[in-house]
Coordinates of C-alpha atoms and ligand atoms in Angstrom, one line a residue:
M26 CA 0.0 -0.1 0.1
S27 CA 1.2 3.6 -0.9
S28 CA -0.5 7.0 -0.2
E29 CA -0.4 10.3 -1.7
G30 CA -1.2 13.8 -0.5
G31 CA -0.7 14.9 3.2
I32 CA -2.9 15.1 6.1
K33 CA -5.4 18.0 5.7
D34 CA -4.8 19.7 9.0
K35 CA -6.7 22.8 8.3
L36 CA -9.8 20.9 7.3
I37 CA -9.7 18.8 10.3
A38 CA -9.2 21.7 12.6
A39 CA -12.1 23.5 10.9
K40 CA -14.4 20.6 11.3
Q41 CA -13.5 20.2 14.9
R42 CA -14.3 24.0 15.5
W43 CA -17.6 23.4 13.6
A44 CA -18.6 20.7 16.1
K45 CA -17.7 23.0 19.2
E46 CA -19.8 25.9 17.5
G47 CA -22.7 23.6 16.6
R48 CA -22.3 24.8 12.9
L49 CA -25.4 24.2 10.5
L50 CA -27.9 23.3 13.3
T51 CA -31.3 24.4 12.4
G52 CA -33.3 23.1 15.4
Q53 CA -35.7 21.8 12.8
T54 CA -35.6 18.1 13.0
D55 CA -37.6 15.7 10.7
P56 CA -37.7 12.3 12.6
G57 CA -40.3 10.8 10.3
H58 CA -38.1 11.6 7.1
K59 CA -41.2 13.5 5.7
R60 CA -38.8 15.5 3.5
R61 CA -36.1 13.9 1.4
L62 CA -33.6 16.6 2.1
P63 CA -32.5 16.4 5.9
P64 CA -32.5 19.9 7.8
G65 CA -29.6 22.0 7.1
Q66 CA -28.5 20.2 4.0
R67 CA -28.4 21.3 0.1
E68 CA -28.4 19.2 -2.9
V69 CA -25.3 19.1 -5.0
H70 CA -24.8 17.4 -8.3
D71 CA -21.1 16.6 -8.2
W72 CA -19.4 14.3 -5.8
P73 CA -17.2 16.0 -3.3
V74 CA -14.1 14.1 -2.0
L75 CA -13.8 14.2 1.7
D76 CA -11.0 12.4 3.6
L77 CA -8.0 13.0 5.8
G78 CA -5.9 13.7 2.8
I79 CA -4.4 10.1 2.4
T80 CA -5.6 8.1 -0.5
P81 CA -4.4 4.5 0.0
R82 CA -3.6 2.7 -3.2
L83 CA -4.9 -0.9 -2.8
Y84 CA -4.6 -3.8 -5.1
P85 CA -6.8 -6.9 -5.6
D86 CA -3.9 -9.5 -5.2
T87 CA -2.8 -8.1 -1.7
W88 CA -6.2 -6.6 -0.4
Q89 CA -7.7 -8.2 2.6
F90 CA -10.7 -7.6 4.6
S91 CA -11.5 -9.0 8.1
V92 CA -14.1 -9.1 10.6
G93 CA -13.7 -10.0 14.4
G94 CA -14.5 -9.1 18.0
A95 CA -18.0 -10.1 19.4
V96 CA -18.9 -12.6 16.7
E97 CA -19.2 -16.5 16.5
K98 CA -17.3 -16.7 13.2
P99 CA -14.7 -14.2 12.4
L100 CA -13.8 -14.0 8.8
K101 CA -10.9 -13.0 6.5
W102 CA -11.6 -12.3 2.7
S103 CA -9.3 -11.9 -0.3
W104 CA -10.5 -9.9 -3.1
A105 CA -11.8 -13.0 -4.9
D106 CA -13.6 -14.2 -1.7
F107 CA -15.4 -10.8 -1.4
M108 CA -16.6 -10.8 -5.0
A109 CA -17.8 -14.3 -4.8
Q110 CA -20.5 -13.2 -2.2
P111 CA -24.1 -12.3 -3.2
Q112 CA -24.3 -8.9 -4.8
H113 CA -27.1 -6.3 -4.7
T114 CA -27.5 -2.8 -6.0
V115 CA -29.1 0.0 -4.0
K116 CA -30.3 3.5 -5.1
C117 CA -29.6 5.8 -2.3
D118 CA -29.1 9.5 -1.3
M119 CA -25.7 10.5 0.5
H120 CA -25.9 13.2 3.2
C121 CA -22.3 14.7 4.5
V122 CA -22.3 16.6 7.7
T123 CA -20.5 19.5 5.9
S124 CA -23.9 20.2 4.4
W125 CA -24.0 18.5 1.0
S126 CA -26.5 15.8 -0.1
R127 CA -26.2 13.8 -3.2
Y128 CA -29.3 12.0 -4.5
D129 CA -29.8 8.8 -6.7
N130 CA -26.5 7.0 -6.3
D131 CA -26.6 3.4 -7.6
F132 CA -24.1 1.4 -5.4
T133 CA -23.3 -2.3 -5.8
G134 CA -21.8 -4.6 -3.4
V135 CA -22.3 -7.2 -0.9
P136 CA -25.3 -6.7 1.6
F137 CA -24.4 -6.1 5.2
L138 CA -27.0 -8.5 6.2
H139 CA -25.3 -11.2 4.3
L140 CA -22.2 -10.4 6.3
L141 CA -24.0 -10.7 9.5
D142 CA -25.4 -14.1 8.6
L143 CA -21.8 -15.2 8.1
V144 CA -20.2 -13.9 11.1
R145 CA -23.1 -14.3 13.5
P146 CA -22.7 -11.4 16.1
R147 CA -22.8 -12.7 19.6
A148 CA -25.9 -11.9 21.8
G149 CA -24.2 -8.9 23.6
A150 CA -22.9 -7.2 20.4
R151 CA -24.5 -3.8 19.8
F152 CA -21.8 -1.7 18.1
A153 CA -19.1 -2.0 15.4
M154 CA -16.0 -0.2 15.0
L155 CA -15.0 0.2 11.4
R156 CA -11.3 0.5 10.5
S157 CA -9.8 1.7 7.2
F158 CA -6.6 1.4 5.3
D159 CA -5.8 5.2 6.0
D160 CA -6.2 4.3 9.8
Y161 CA -9.5 6.1 9.8
T162 CA -12.1 4.6 12.3
T163 CA -15.8 5.2 13.0
N164 CA -18.3 3.5 15.3
V165 CA -21.7 2.6 14.2
P166 CA -24.7 1.1 16.1
L167 CA -25.5 -2.6 14.9
D168 CA -29.1 -1.6 14.5
H169 CA -28.2 0.8 11.7
L170 CA -25.7 -1.6 10.1
A171 CA -28.6 -4.4 10.1
D172 CA -30.5 -2.7 7.3
E173 CA -31.2 -3.7 3.7
D174 CA -29.6 -0.5 2.2
V175 CA -26.3 -1.0 3.8
L176 CA -23.5 -2.4 1.5
L177 CA -20.0 -3.4 1.4
A178 CA -19.7 -1.5 -2.0
H179 CA -17.4 -1.9 -4.9
A180 CA -19.2 -0.1 -7.6
W181 CA -21.0 3.2 -8.2
Q182 CA -23.3 3.8 -11.2
G183 CA -22.1 0.5 -12.6
Q184 CA -18.4 1.3 -12.5
P185 CA -15.6 0.4 -9.8
I186 CA -15.5 2.9 -7.0
T187 CA -12.4 5.2 -7.7
A188 CA -9.5 5.2 -5.2
E189 CA -10.4 8.8 -4.1
H190 CA -14.1 7.7 -3.2
G191 CA -12.9 4.9 -1.2
G192 CA -12.3 1.9 -3.9
P193 CA -11.8 -0.8 -4.1
M194 CA -14.4 -1.3 -1.2
R195 CA -16.0 1.2 1.1
L196 CA -19.1 0.8 3.3
I197 CA -22.3 2.6 2.2
L198 CA -24.8 3.3 5.1
P199 CA -27.3 5.9 3.6
K200 CA -29.6 6.6 6.5
L201 CA -26.5 8.1 8.6
Y202 CA -24.1 11.0 7.8
L203 CA -21.6 10.0 5.3
W204 CA -18.6 10.1 7.8
K205 CA -20.0 6.7 9.0
S206 CA -19.5 5.2 5.5
A207 CA -15.9 4.2 5.9
K208 CA -13.9 4.3 2.7
W209 CA -11.1 1.7 2.1
L210 CA -12.7 -0.5 4.6
R211 CA -10.1 -3.1 6.2
H212 CA -11.6 -4.4 9.4
I213 CA -14.8 -4.4 11.4
T214 CA -14.6 -5.2 15.1
F215 CA -18.0 -6.0 16.9
M216 CA -18.3 -4.5 20.3
D217 CA -20.7 -5.0 23.3
K218 CA -20.1 -1.4 24.3
D219 CA -19.8 1.8 22.2
A220 CA -16.5 3.5 21.6
P221 CA -15.7 6.8 19.6
G222 CA -13.9 6.6 16.1
Y223 CA -11.9 9.5 14.6
W224 CA -14.5 12.2 14.2
E225 CA -16.4 11.0 17.1
Q226 CA -13.4 11.8 19.3
R227 CA -13.4 15.2 17.8
G228 CA -16.8 16.3 18.7
Y229 CA -19.1 14.3 16.2
H230 CA -22.0 12.3 17.2
M231 CA -21.9 8.7 18.3
R232 CA -24.8 7.9 15.8
G233 CA -25.2 10.6 13.4
D234 CA -28.8 10.5 12.1
P235 CA -29.1 13.4 9.5
W236 CA -33.0 13.8 10.1
T237 CA -32.6 14.6 13.6
E238 CA -29.6 16.8 13.2
E239 CA -27.1 14.4 15.1
R240 CA -24.1 16.3 13.7
Y241 CA -22.4 16.6 17.0
G242 CA -22.1 14.6 20.2
Ligands
LIG19 N1 -11.4 5.7 5.4 C1 -11.9 6.9 5.4 N2 -13.2 6.9 5.2 C2 -14.0 8.0 5.3 C3 -13.3 9.3 5.4 C4 -12.0 9.1 5.8 O1 -11.3 10.3 5.8 N3 -11.3 8.1 5.7 N4 -14.1 10.5 5.5 C5 -15.5 10.3 5.7 C6 -16.2 11.6 5.6 S1 -16.1 12.9 6.6 C7 -17.1 11.6 4.4 S2 -18.2 12.9 4.2 C8 -17.1 10.5 3.5 C9 -16.8 11.2 2.0 O2 -16.9 10.2 1.1 P1 -16.5 10.6 -0.4 O3 -15.1 11.3 -0.4 O4 -16.6 9.6 -1.3 O5 -17.5 11.8 -0.7 O6 -16.3 9.6 3.6 C10 -16.1 9.3 5.1 N5 -15.4 8.1 5.1
LIG20 MO1 -17.9 14.2 6.1

């Protein structure tokens, strides 16, 4: 694996400041998802790139993905193992906490529900920590991962996801803010107790529901 670019210190500092200031909060929540656009968001037609400034370059012959922690059957997949799993395409909207939303994205990949069938989380497991090849981490409640529209995605609009957008494989979890959708996903640890990931340690919400403005924790 190699990387390019440098850590985006200024962007990271700005986002941490926004969390402290409660930037973009409207006070107008929409818990029933009555409107397609969550409060404080605006629709964009491009697809911005947001990350810490490191783009891991990953190759199919060395790529590995693994799952462990509070599960009955930990697993390790090569690229061929991953691509041999059942595939599914989901049309979804993406909502980034910096305020952009992008509608009607077709992602293809392995349904998270299928992964759950294979690893069988133990009775006490309620959260997962996602860990990526750029050392990014984010925590997600299991309830939100166990949804039909959650994918281990490798394609967008029928084409392989580019490296800058998290290819060859990233999580897609449409119902939470996009910082929960880890790019370049490497490992998932199932956990009984919640623990904060990268942005959650810097003021962002432990769950991150866009319709109830769970931007900051
Ligand atoms: N591995 C990793 N995943 C990540 C990030 C990151 O820095 N590293 N940034 C998150 C944030 S803050 C957002 S908004 C989305 C952006 O995805 P995109 O660049 O494809 O739009 O990825 C999320 N997943
Ligand atoms: Mo983000």
